[in-house]
mmCIF file of C-alpha atoms in Angstrom:
data_model
loop_
_atom_site.group_PDB
_atom_site.id
_atom_site.type_symbol
_atom_site.label_atom_id
_atom_site.label_comp_id
_atom_site.label_asym_id
_atom_site.label_seq_id
_atom_site.Cartn_x
_atom_site.Cartn_y
_atom_site.Cartn_z
ATOM 1 C CA MET A 1 -0.168 0.017 -0.140
ATOM 2 C CA ARG A 2 2.732 2.560 0.974
ATOM 3 C CA LYS A 3 4.517 1.964 -2.290
ATOM 4 C CA GLN A 4 1.342 2.419 -4.283
ATOM 5 C CA TYR A 5 1.092 5.916 -2.512
ATOM 6 C CA VAL A 6 4.894 6.928 -3.359
ATOM 7 C CA ILE A 7 4.116 5.992 -7.001
ATOM 8 C CA LEU A 8 1.002 8.284 -7.367
ATOM 9 C CA LEU A 9 2.264 11.109 -5.274
ATOM 10 C CA GLY A 10 5.350 10.729 -7.500
ATOM 11 C CA PHE A 11 3.331 10.982 -10.641
ATOM 12 C CA LEU A 12 1.255 13.898 -9.278
ATOM 13 C CA ALA A 13 4.421 15.951 -8.482
ATOM 14 C CA PHE A 14 5.582 15.235 -11.988
ATOM 15 C CA ALA A 15 2.452 16.397 -13.539
ATOM 16 C CA PHE A 16 2.251 19.647 -11.514
ATOM 17 C CA LEU A 17 5.751 20.327 -12.407
ATOM 18 C CA LEU A 18 4.863 20.025 -16.057
ATOM 19 C CA PHE A 19 1.774 22.117 -15.622
ATOM 20 C CA LEU A 20 3.855 24.937 -13.955
ATOM 21 C CA LEU A 21 6.795 24.861 -16.667
ATOM 22 C CA ARG A 22 4.458 23.952 -19.901
ATOM 23 C CA GLY A 23 4.971 27.549 -21.256
ATOM 24 C CA LEU A 24 8.903 26.886 -21.469
ATOM 25 C CA PRO A 25 10.509 26.913 -24.973
ATOM 26 C CA LEU A 26 11.899 23.496 -24.078
ATOM 27 C CA PHE A 27 8.670 21.860 -24.735
ATOM 28 C CA ASN A 28 7.709 23.389 -28.053
ATOM 29 C CA GLY A 29 9.399 20.628 -29.990
ATOM 30 C CA LEU A 30 7.293 17.939 -28.094
ATOM 31 C CA TYR A 31 4.018 19.889 -28.297
ATOM 32 C CA SER A 32 4.540 20.369 -32.120
ATOM 33 C CA GLY A 33 6.023 16.641 -32.651
ATOM 34 C CA VAL A 34 3.079 15.090 -31.014
ATOM 35 C CA GLN A 35 0.654 17.565 -32.920
ATOM 36 C CA ASN A 36 2.245 16.844 -36.284
ATOM 37 C CA VAL A 37 2.115 12.894 -35.755
ATOM 38 C CA PHE A 38 -1.639 13.212 -34.760
ATOM 39 C CA SER A 39 -2.619 15.459 -37.494
ATOM 40 C CA GLY A 40 -2.992 13.206 -40.152
ATOM 41 C CA PRO A 41 -5.372 10.486 -38.036
ATOM 42 C CA LYS A 42 -7.458 13.475 -36.603
ATOM 43 C CA SER A 43 -8.115 14.830 -39.790
ATOM 44 C CA ALA A 44 -9.198 11.429 -41.073
ATOM 45 C CA ILE A 45 -11.514 10.827 -38.418
ATOM 46 C CA TYR A 46 -12.766 14.312 -38.509
ATOM 47 C CA LYS A 47 -13.699 13.990 -41.987
ATOM 48 C CA LEU A 48 -15.511 10.582 -41.312
ATOM 49 C CA LYS A 49 -17.607 12.585 -38.695
ATOM 50 C CA THR A 50 -18.576 15.155 -41.034
ATOM 51 C CA GLY A 51 -19.058 12.728 -44.147
ATOM 52 C CA ILE A 52 -16.694 14.317 -46.522
ATOM 53 C CA VAL A 53 -14.477 12.448 -48.428
ATOM 54 C CA GLY A 54 -11.925 14.065 -50.902
ATOM 55 C CA GLY A 55 -8.268 13.992 -52.276
ATOM 56 C CA GLU A 56 -6.027 16.161 -50.316
ATOM 57 C CA ASN A 57 -4.292 17.661 -53.222
ATOM 58 C CA SER A 58 -7.344 18.844 -55.224
ATOM 59 C CA GLU A 59 -8.957 19.730 -52.006
ATOM 60 C CA MET A 60 -5.992 21.901 -51.267
ATOM 61 C CA GLU A 61 -6.035 23.374 -54.960
ATOM 62 C CA ARG A 62 -9.889 24.244 -54.472
ATOM 63 C CA LEU A 63 -9.199 25.793 -51.161
ATOM 64 C CA LYS A 64 -6.169 27.710 -52.385
ATOM 65 C CA LYS A 65 -8.357 29.163 -55.348
ATOM 66 C CA GLN A 66 -11.289 29.864 -52.753
ATOM 67 C CA ASN A 67 -8.914 31.626 -50.427
ATOM 68 C CA ASP A 68 -7.550 34.070 -53.386
ATOM 69 C CA SER A 69 -11.239 34.815 -54.453
ATOM 70 C CA LEU A 70 -12.518 35.057 -51.043
ATOM 71 C CA SER A 71 -9.484 37.549 -50.133
ATOM 72 C CA LYS A 72 -10.424 39.903 -52.999
ATOM 73 C CA LYS A 73 -14.146 39.784 -52.408
ATOM 74 C CA PHE A 74 -13.197 40.686 -48.516
ATOM 75 C CA ALA A 75 -11.060 43.496 -49.246
ATOM 76 C CA ASP A 76 -13.499 45.130 -51.890
ATOM 77 C CA TYR A 77 -16.496 44.441 -49.504
ATOM 78 C CA THR A 78 -15.082 46.081 -46.420
ATOM 79 C CA LYS A 79 -13.862 48.766 -48.430
ATOM 80 C CA THR A 80 -17.303 49.498 -49.745
ATOM 81 C CA ILE A 81 -18.397 49.542 -46.229
ATOM 82 C CA ARG A 82 -15.803 52.127 -45.091
ATOM 83 C CA ASP A 83 -16.567 54.102 -48.294
ATOM 84 C CA ASN A 84 -20.262 54.656 -47.103
ATOM 85 C CA GLU A 85 -19.086 55.399 -43.557
ATOM 86 C CA ALA A 86 -16.727 57.930 -44.877
ATOM 87 C CA LEU A 87 -19.495 59.163 -47.104
ATOM 88 C CA ARG A 88 -21.653 59.405 -44.270
ATOM 89 C CA SER A 89 -19.699 61.148 -41.544
ATOM 90 C CA GLN A 90 -17.728 63.097 -44.302
ATOM 91 C CA PHE A 91 -14.674 63.270 -41.919
ATOM 92 C CA GLU A 92 -13.076 60.024 -42.065
ATOM 93 C CA THR A 93 -10.416 58.752 -44.345
ATOM 94 C CA VAL A 94 -10.622 55.611 -46.038
ATOM 95 C CA GLU A 95 -7.526 53.460 -46.581
ATOM 96 C CA THR A 96 -7.640 50.249 -48.659
ATOM 97 C CA SER A 97 -6.349 47.358 -46.727
ATOM 98 C CA GLU A 98 -5.480 43.741 -47.516
ATOM 99 C CA TYR A 99 -6.768 41.292 -45.497
ATOM 100 C CA LYS A 100 -4.470 38.294 -44.853
ATOM 101 C CA LEU A 101 -6.129 35.004 -44.505
ATOM 102 C CA LEU A 102 -4.894 31.467 -43.584
ATOM 103 C CA PRO A 103 -6.790 28.513 -44.506
ATOM 104 C CA ALA A 104 -7.036 26.184 -41.459
ATOM 105 C CA GLU A 105 -8.381 22.560 -41.377
ATOM 106 C CA ILE A 106 -11.029 21.642 -38.454
ATOM 107 C CA ILE A 107 -9.367 18.780 -36.713
ATOM 108 C CA GLY A 108 -11.479 18.321 -33.584
ATOM 109 C CA PHE A 109 -14.241 20.048 -31.466
ATOM 110 C CA ILE A 110 -15.006 20.478 -27.770
ATOM 111 C CA GLY A 111 -18.111 20.538 -26.229
ATOM 112 C CA ARG A 112 -21.472 18.511 -26.827
ATOM 113 C CA LEU A 113 -21.604 16.572 -30.108
ATOM 114 C CA ASN A 114 -24.521 18.350 -31.719
ATOM 115 C CA GLU A 115 -23.411 21.769 -30.271
ATOM 116 C CA PRO A 116 -19.522 22.019 -29.993
ATOM 117 C CA SER A 117 -18.377 25.046 -28.270
ATOM 118 C CA GLU A 118 -14.936 25.172 -29.632
ATOM 119 C CA PHE A 119 -13.008 24.043 -32.689
ATOM 120 C CA VAL A 120 -9.652 22.506 -32.888
ATOM 121 C CA ILE A 121 -7.775 23.744 -36.045
ATOM 122 C CA ARG A 122 -4.567 22.739 -37.702
ATOM 123 C CA VAL A 123 -2.651 25.985 -37.357
ATOM 124 C CA GLY A 124 -0.897 27.672 -34.580
ATOM 125 C CA LYS A 125 2.154 29.418 -33.517
ATOM 126 C CA ASN A 126 4.325 28.129 -36.302
ATOM 127 C CA ASN A 127 1.901 29.878 -38.693
ATOM 128 C CA GLY A 128 1.699 33.239 -37.107
ATOM 129 C CA VAL A 129 -1.639 32.677 -35.418
ATOM 130 C CA LYS A 130 -2.273 34.693 -32.308
ATOM 131 C CA ARG A 131 -4.789 34.979 -29.701
ATOM 132 C CA GLY A 132 -7.882 37.094 -30.226
ATOM 133 C CA MET A 133 -7.655 36.902 -34.263
ATOM 134 C CA ALA A 134 -10.898 36.368 -35.974
ATOM 135 C CA VAL A 135 -12.001 32.905 -38.064
ATOM 136 C CA ILE A 136 -14.045 33.333 -40.678
ATOM 137 C CA SER A 137 -15.764 31.197 -43.226
ATOM 138 C CA GLY A 138 -16.853 33.168 -46.448
ATOM 139 C CA LEU A 139 -17.877 36.654 -44.911
ATOM 140 C CA ASP A 140 -19.254 35.343 -41.751
ATOM 141 C CA LEU A 141 -17.680 35.264 -38.513
ATOM 142 C CA VAL A 142 -17.006 31.535 -37.052
ATOM 143 C CA GLY A 143 -15.197 32.482 -33.775
ATOM 144 C CA LYS A 144 -12.112 33.877 -32.462
ATOM 145 C CA ILE A 145 -8.721 32.253 -31.577
ATOM 146 C CA SER A 146 -8.689 31.310 -27.834
ATOM 147 C CA GLN A 147 -5.816 29.287 -27.476
ATOM 148 C CA VAL A 148 -2.756 28.676 -29.456
ATOM 149 C CA SER A 149 -0.016 26.064 -29.349
ATOM 150 C CA GLU A 150 2.787 25.498 -31.760
ATOM 151 C CA SER A 151 0.652 23.559 -34.281
ATOM 152 C CA TYR A 152 -2.929 23.854 -33.088
ATOM 153 C CA SER A 153 -5.193 26.432 -31.918
ATOM 154 C CA ARG A 154 -8.524 26.389 -30.295
ATOM 155 C CA VAL A 155 -11.514 28.659 -31.824
ATOM 156 C CA VAL A 156 -14.141 29.952 -29.664
ATOM 157 C CA LEU A 157 -17.433 29.803 -31.488
ATOM 158 C CA LEU A 158 -20.254 32.215 -31.480
ATOM 159 C CA SER A 159 -22.635 30.195 -29.032
ATOM 160 C CA ASN A 160 -19.648 29.483 -26.548
ATOM 161 C CA GLU A 161 -20.440 31.562 -23.262
ATOM 162 C CA ALA A 162 -16.886 32.891 -23.445
ATOM 163 C CA PHE A 163 -17.269 34.757 -26.711
ATOM 164 C CA THR A 164 -17.751 38.429 -26.710
ATOM 165 C CA GLU A 165 -17.554 41.074 -29.447
ATOM 166 C CA VAL A 166 -18.267 44.459 -30.225
ATOM 167 C CA ALA A 167 -21.012 44.745 -32.930
ATOM 168 C CA ARG A 168 -23.107 47.165 -35.042
ATOM 169 C CA THR A 169 -26.292 46.565 -36.882
ATOM 170 C CA SER A 170 -26.051 47.039 -40.773
ATOM 171 C CA GLU A 171 -29.075 49.219 -41.444
ATOM 172 C CA ASN A 172 -29.239 51.217 -38.353
ATOM 173 C CA GLY A 173 -25.765 51.092 -37.061
ATOM 174 C CA SER A 174 -26.918 50.423 -33.633
ATOM 175 C CA LEU A 175 -23.770 49.495 -31.402
ATOM 176 C CA GLY A 176 -24.016 46.607 -28.683
ATOM 177 C CA ILE A 177 -21.910 43.556 -27.632
ATOM 178 C CA VAL A 178 -22.435 39.913 -29.013
ATOM 179 C CA THR A 179 -22.116 37.336 -26.500
ATOM 180 C CA GLY A 180 -22.646 33.675 -26.863
ATOM 181 C CA HIS A 181 -25.371 31.631 -24.485
ATOM 182 C CA ARG A 182 -25.028 28.020 -25.495
ATOM 183 C CA ASP A 183 -28.005 27.600 -27.492
ATOM 184 C CA PHE A 184 -28.045 31.076 -28.929
ATOM 185 C CA ILE A 185 -26.358 34.292 -29.467
ATOM 186 C CA LEU A 186 -27.326 37.418 -27.998
ATOM 187 C CA LEU A 187 -26.845 40.996 -28.954
ATOM 188 C CA ALA A 188 -26.912 43.290 -25.604
ATOM 189 C CA GLN A 189 -26.262 46.290 -24.156
ATOM 190 C CA VAL A 190 -27.810 48.322 -27.185
ATOM 191 C CA SER A 191 -28.918 51.750 -25.969
ATOM 192 C CA ILE A 192 -32.894 51.769 -25.606
ATOM 193 C CA LYS A 193 -32.700 54.900 -27.971
ATOM 194 C CA ASP A 194 -31.115 53.153 -30.812
ATOM 195 C CA LYS A 195 -33.278 51.052 -33.426
ATOM 196 C CA ILE A 196 -32.891 47.508 -34.209
ATOM 197 C CA SER A 197 -35.056 45.710 -36.559
ATOM 198 C CA GLU A 198 -35.988 42.031 -37.507
ATOM 199 C CA ASN A 199 -33.878 40.230 -39.900
ATOM 200 C CA GLU A 200 -31.409 43.013 -39.676
ATOM 201 C CA LEU A 201 -27.455 42.211 -40.088
ATOM 202 C CA VAL A 202 -25.324 42.388 -37.311
ATOM 203 C CA MET A 203 -21.671 42.770 -38.203
ATOM 204 C CA THR A 204 -18.528 43.178 -36.178
ATOM 205 C CA ARG A 205 -17.352 46.593 -35.136
ATOM 206 C CA GLY A 206 -13.521 46.168 -35.547
ATOM 207 C CA ALA A 207 -11.052 48.143 -33.687
ATOM 208 C CA GLY A 208 -11.734 51.679 -32.862
ATOM 209 C CA GLU A 209 -10.334 54.619 -30.835
ATOM 210 C CA THR A 210 -10.945 53.028 -27.655
ATOM 211 C CA ILE A 211 -11.008 49.504 -28.802
ATOM 212 C CA ASP A 212 -8.262 47.314 -29.482
ATOM 213 C CA SER A 213 -9.180 44.153 -31.545
ATOM 214 C CA LEU A 214 -7.852 41.844 -33.739
ATOM 215 C CA VAL A 215 -10.920 41.384 -35.641
ATOM 216 C CA PRO A 216 -11.759 43.487 -38.496
ATOM 217 C CA ALA A 217 -14.921 45.380 -38.843
ATOM 218 C CA GLY A 218 -17.786 44.283 -41.194
ATOM 219 C CA LEU A 219 -17.592 40.669 -40.541
ATOM 220 C CA ARG A 220 -20.984 39.048 -40.692
ATOM 221 C CA ILE A 221 -22.208 37.609 -37.142
ATOM 222 C CA GLY A 222 -25.628 36.886 -37.504
ATOM 223 C CA LYS A 223 -29.341 37.964 -38.340
ATOM 224 C CA VAL A 224 -31.676 39.588 -35.696
ATOM 225 C CA THR A 225 -34.357 36.993 -34.909
ATOM 226 C CA SER A 226 -36.284 38.435 -32.097
ATOM 227 C CA ILE A 227 -36.002 41.829 -30.034
ATOM 228 C CA TYR A 228 -36.400 42.318 -26.222
ATOM 229 C CA LYS A 229 -37.262 45.847 -25.307
ATOM 230 C CA ASN A 230 -38.431 47.412 -21.958
ATOM 231 C CA ALA A 231 -38.916 51.283 -22.391
ATOM 232 C CA SER A 232 -37.921 51.659 -18.397
ATOM 233 C CA MET A 233 -34.552 49.952 -18.915
ATOM 234 C CA PRO A 234 -31.649 51.757 -20.360
ATOM 235 C CA TYR A 235 -30.586 48.802 -22.873
ATOM 236 C CA GLN A 236 -32.414 46.386 -25.225
ATOM 237 C CA THR A 237 -31.302 43.103 -26.255
ATOM 238 C CA ALA A 238 -31.949 41.027 -29.523
ATOM 239 C CA ARG A 239 -31.475 37.443 -30.188
ATOM 240 C CA LEU A 240 -29.477 36.472 -33.180
ATOM 241 C CA SER A 241 -29.094 33.565 -35.491
ATOM 242 C CA SER A 242 -25.860 32.578 -37.404
ATOM 243 C CA SER A 243 -25.763 31.396 -41.008
ATOM 244 C CA VAL A 244 -22.805 29.474 -40.698
ATOM 245 C CA ASN A 245 -23.511 25.759 -40.557
ATOM 246 C CA ILE A 246 -21.029 24.642 -37.782
ATOM 247 C CA SER A 247 -21.740 20.780 -38.068
ATOM 248 C CA LYS A 248 -20.844 21.176 -41.980
ATOM 249 C CA LEU A 249 -17.400 23.109 -41.532
ATOM 250 C CA GLU A 250 -14.422 21.572 -42.575
ATOM 251 C CA THR A 251 -12.105 24.391 -43.446
ATOM 252 C CA VAL A 252 -12.066 27.837 -41.849
ATOM 253 C CA PHE A 253 -9.740 30.893 -42.634
ATOM 254 C CA VAL A 254 -7.959 32.806 -39.927
ATOM 255 C CA VAL A 255 -7.434 36.737 -40.414
ATOM 256 C CA LEU A 256 -3.956 37.197 -39.628
ATOM 257 C CA GLY A 257 -3.924 40.853 -40.510
ATOM 258 C CA PHE A 258 -5.966 43.475 -42.053
ATOM 259 C CA MET B 1 0.810 -9.458 -27.111
ATOM 260 C CA SER B 2 -1.456 -10.692 -24.112
ATOM 261 C CA PRO B 3 -4.950 -9.710 -23.888
ATOM 262 C CA LYS B 4 -4.253 -8.088 -20.545
ATOM 263 C CA ASN B 5 -1.582 -5.758 -22.375
ATOM 264 C CA ILE B 6 -4.155 -5.011 -25.258
ATOM 265 C CA ILE B 7 -6.641 -4.146 -22.550
ATOM 266 C CA GLN B 8 -4.135 -1.770 -20.691
ATOM 267 C CA MET B 9 -3.481 0.026 -24.077
ATOM 268 C CA VAL B 10 -7.300 0.709 -24.427
ATOM 269 C CA PRO B 11 -7.232 4.414 -23.093
ATOM 270 C CA LEU B 12 -4.333 5.209 -25.502
ATOM 271 C CA ILE B 13 -6.314 3.783 -28.555
ATOM 272 C CA LEU B 14 -9.180 6.304 -27.515
ATOM 273 C CA ILE B 15 -7.034 9.381 -27.404
ATOM 274 C CA PRO B 16 -7.225 10.418 -30.988
ATOM 275 C CA PHE B 17 -10.940 9.708 -31.277
ATOM 276 C CA GLU B 18 -11.720 11.756 -27.876
ATOM 277 C CA ALA B 19 -9.383 14.522 -29.229
ATOM 278 C CA THR B 20 -11.340 14.678 -32.094
ATOM 279 C CA PHE B 21 -15.061 14.424 -31.707
ATOM 280 C CA PHE B 22 -15.934 12.309 -28.361
ATOM 281 C CA SER B 23 -17.796 14.582 -25.833
ATOM 282 C CA ILE B 24 -17.532 12.084 -23.055
ATOM 283 C CA PRO B 25 -14.223 11.685 -21.285
ATOM 284 C CA PHE B 26 -13.446 8.223 -22.203
ATOM 285 C CA PHE B 27 -9.803 8.029 -21.625
ATOM 286 C CA PHE B 28 -10.510 9.333 -17.964
ATOM 287 C CA ILE B 29 -13.363 6.704 -17.554
ATOM 288 C CA THR B 30 -11.247 3.567 -18.857
ATOM 289 C CA SER B 31 -8.187 4.821 -16.908
ATOM 290 C CA MET B 32 -10.308 4.960 -13.779
ATOM 291 C CA LEU B 33 -11.897 1.629 -14.247
ATOM 292 C CA LEU B 34 -8.589 -0.177 -15.073
ATOM 293 C CA TYR B 35 -6.875 1.116 -12.124
ATOM 294 C CA ILE B 36 -9.780 0.372 -9.822
ATOM 295 C CA LEU B 37 -9.616 -3.386 -11.219
ATOM 296 C CA LYS B 38 -5.983 -3.717 -11.516
ATOM 297 C CA PRO B 39 -3.883 -0.912 -9.962
ATOM 298 C CA GLN B 40 -0.655 -1.761 -11.690
ATOM 299 C CA VAL B 41 2.212 0.376 -12.443
ATOM 300 C CA GLY B 42 1.448 -0.257 -16.304
ATOM 301 C CA ILE B 43 -1.909 1.226 -16.189
ATOM 302 C CA VAL B 44 -0.440 4.215 -14.111
ATOM 303 C CA LEU B 45 2.157 4.841 -16.906
ATOM 304 C CA VAL B 46 -0.171 4.703 -19.637
ATOM 305 C CA ALA B 47 -2.557 6.738 -17.959
ATOM 306 C CA PHE B 48 0.092 9.467 -17.319
ATOM 307 C CA LEU B 49 1.541 9.431 -20.728
ATOM 308 C CA GLY B 50 -1.856 9.395 -22.380
ATOM 309 C CA SER B 51 -3.126 12.268 -20.382
ATOM 310 C CA ILE B 52 -0.307 14.502 -21.257
ATOM 311 C CA VAL B 53 -0.748 13.617 -25.205
ATOM 312 C CA LEU B 54 -4.542 14.334 -24.654
ATOM 313 C CA ASP B 55 -3.758 17.787 -23.425
ATOM 314 C CA ILE B 56 -1.243 18.487 -26.070
ATOM 315 C CA LEU B 57 -3.979 17.521 -28.863
ATOM 316 C CA ARG B 58 -7.142 19.316 -26.943
ATOM 317 C CA VAL B 59 -4.836 22.259 -26.652
ATOM 318 C CA MET B 60 -5.470 22.625 -23.103
ATOM 319 C CA PRO B 61 -2.764 23.260 -20.339
ATOM 320 C CA VAL B 62 -0.500 20.254 -20.144
ATOM 321 C CA GLY B 63 -0.583 18.383 -17.080
ATOM 322 C CA SER B 64 -4.244 19.271 -16.056
ATOM 323 C CA THR B 65 -5.648 15.902 -17.189
ATOM 324 C CA ALA B 66 -2.785 14.145 -15.370
ATOM 325 C CA LEU B 67 -3.436 16.213 -12.365
ATOM 326 C CA ALA B 68 -7.113 15.597 -12.233
ATOM 327 C CA LEU B 69 -6.639 11.858 -13.106
ATOM 328 C CA PHE B 70 -3.857 10.966 -10.618
ATOM 329 C CA SER B 71 -5.729 12.984 -7.801
ATOM 330 C CA ALA B 72 -8.638 10.666 -8.383
ATOM 331 C CA PHE B 73 -6.416 7.628 -8.248
ATOM 332 C CA LEU B 74 -5.081 8.912 -5.203
ATOM 333 C CA LEU B 75 -8.493 9.261 -3.799
ATOM 334 C CA VAL B 76 -9.116 5.716 -5.054
ATOM 335 C CA GLU B 77 -5.985 4.484 -3.157
ATOM 336 C CA ILE B 78 -7.134 6.151 0.110
ATOM 337 C CA MET B 79 -10.770 4.597 -0.178
ATOM 338 C CA ARG B 80 -9.584 1.180 -1.116
ATOM 339 C CA GLY B 81 -9.424 -1.459 1.535
ATOM 340 C CA GLU B 82 -12.418 0.363 2.979
ATOM 341 C CA VAL B 83 -15.945 -1.060 2.372
ATOM 342 C CA ILE B 84 -16.384 0.998 -0.833
ATOM 343 C CA PHE B 85 -14.380 -0.887 -3.540
ATOM 344 C CA THR B 86 -15.376 -4.282 -2.299
ATOM 345 C CA ASP B 87 -18.840 -3.426 -3.754
ATOM 346 C CA TYR B 88 -19.003 -2.494 -7.690
ATOM 347 C CA LYS B 89 -22.017 -0.732 -7.519
ATOM 348 C CA LEU B 90 -20.142 1.828 -5.345
ATOM 349 C CA ALA B 91 -17.202 1.825 -7.377
ATOM 350 C CA THR B 92 -19.329 2.450 -10.338
ATOM 351 C CA ILE B 93 -21.052 5.588 -8.680
ATOM 352 C CA PHE B 94 -17.603 6.659 -7.755
ATOM 353 C CA ILE B 95 -16.325 6.541 -11.454
ATOM 354 C CA PHE B 96 -19.817 8.126 -12.504
ATOM 355 C CA ILE B 97 -19.190 11.194 -10.313
ATOM 356 C CA ALA B 98 -15.389 11.600 -10.801
ATOM 357 C CA SER B 99 -15.690 11.752 -14.731
ATOM 358 C CA PHE B 100 -19.011 13.584 -14.564
ATOM 359 C CA GLY B 101 -17.168 16.350 -12.502
ATOM 360 C CA TYR B 102 -14.156 16.176 -14.516
ATOM 361 C CA GLY B 103 -16.264 16.328 -18.007
ATOM 362 C CA LYS B 104 -17.969 19.571 -16.365
ATOM 363 C CA ILE B 105 -14.536 21.286 -15.659
ATOM 364 C CA PHE B 106 -12.773 20.019 -19.052
ATOM 365 C CA GLN B 107 -15.529 21.118 -21.179
ATOM 366 C CA TYR B 108 -16.940 18.136 -22.075
ATOM 367 C CA SER B 109 -20.674 17.102 -22.443
ATOM 368 C CA ASP B 110 -22.868 17.613 -19.458
ATOM 369 C CA ASN B 111 -25.493 15.505 -20.803
ATOM 370 C CA ILE B 112 -26.224 13.372 -17.348
ATOM 371 C CA LEU B 113 -28.327 10.773 -19.212
ATOM 372 C CA ILE B 114 -25.420 9.823 -21.738
ATOM 373 C CA TYR B 115 -23.383 9.142 -18.603
ATOM 374 C CA ALA B 116 -25.843 7.301 -16.958
ATOM 375 C CA ILE B 117 -26.281 4.850 -20.188
ATOM 376 C CA ILE B 118 -22.354 4.711 -20.292
ATOM 377 C CA PHE B 119 -22.078 3.585 -16.384
ATOM 378 C CA SER B 120 -24.961 1.069 -16.733
ATOM 379 C CA SER B 121 -22.774 -0.511 -19.299
ATOM 380 C CA VAL B 122 -19.709 0.006 -17.272
ATOM 381 C CA TYR B 123 -21.598 -1.824 -14.130
ATOM 382 C CA LEU B 124 -22.752 -4.828 -16.347
ATOM 383 C CA PHE B 125 -19.173 -5.115 -17.683
ATOM 384 C CA ILE B 126 -17.631 -5.170 -14.105
ATOM 385 C CA SER B 127 -20.256 -7.156 -12.619
ATOM 386 C CA TYR B 128 -20.475 -10.114 -15.201
ATOM 387 C CA PHE B 129 -17.413 -9.893 -17.698
ATOM 388 C CA TYR B 130 -14.763 -9.252 -15.002
ATOM 389 C CA ARG B 131 -15.917 -11.836 -12.660
ATOM 390 C CA ARG B 132 -16.428 -14.717 -15.008
ATOM 391 C CA SER B 133 -13.229 -14.126 -17.164
ATOM 392 C CA SER B 134 -9.790 -14.740 -16.291
ATOM 393 C CA TRP B 135 -8.142 -12.061 -18.698
ATOM 394 C CA LEU B 136 -7.880 -9.527 -16.035
ATOM 395 C CA LYS B 137 -6.863 -11.469 -13.200
#
């Protein structure tokens, strides 16, 4: 009995030491090695789960073309938004930006089977990914990077309770904060004086004078499905639905720069 | 490779599946089950290595699963020899509570019905297969 205690306490102490020292560059090779070894099997298992079968080379070619096309569309779209904002305000200057997108394969998820709360993607620090970066599919925001390791990253999805982002409505320009609530997405802290309409699109607000964000403006978060308004309260809220089908996603794009 | 060694490797085989799409902590459950039935150094070693690999693949703080698992092992060891683990029903309830708690903290599914179904199967395994087979003895 005593020997068993010693063994267990020894392993427990070693695990604690590893937990404390996990951030040391010494272990980067180990993390990278393990993640690279398991990347192939995880990718295959995840593809089985989503029911998608295809050749890797042709899939990569298709994704590269899609990446190029999306990068251009994304730049044109956000420039149009900024042009409109500039015309409205008459004081802003508009800069043309190129958005740097990194394609990332989804190789796992965390949370419930039918409603995952996070994705694990096959890019990490080695690819220039940083915490807080936006992850998109088309022009839709899928989530934000929450954890980064050498070759993998975790993406917190819109429905995750840890997700928050400043947003504005597309038609009325009302500002609010989008938060995840497991089964739905909520646009909260919208001033009672601002107008929100049903079926109105909600987009990311992006960085501003007082907001430091790695998420660019103009990404689609969702559509307003219902509004909760009480004239005696200073704020109103709205429930949103995302147009992204999470269960069918296989590849997403990380916005590295804008 | 003997059947005993194959069964000891089951937690490791489950790791790529659990790190990809399982929403139940099967690695934790199988490690606990094997440790309660056969507290050998081989199982302890597999559990430690597997928990490190699982943390790396799930992009969790490395060592966190090992801390949780070995704390549970230590609790098993403290309680072993007392009344609780001579009765397999109580052992199953202990694993159920431990894995549900672990699942809640480490962002697995918190659907209690799924856990109840799994643990009914675990209990049947312990009650019938273990007692009637010499593989694990």
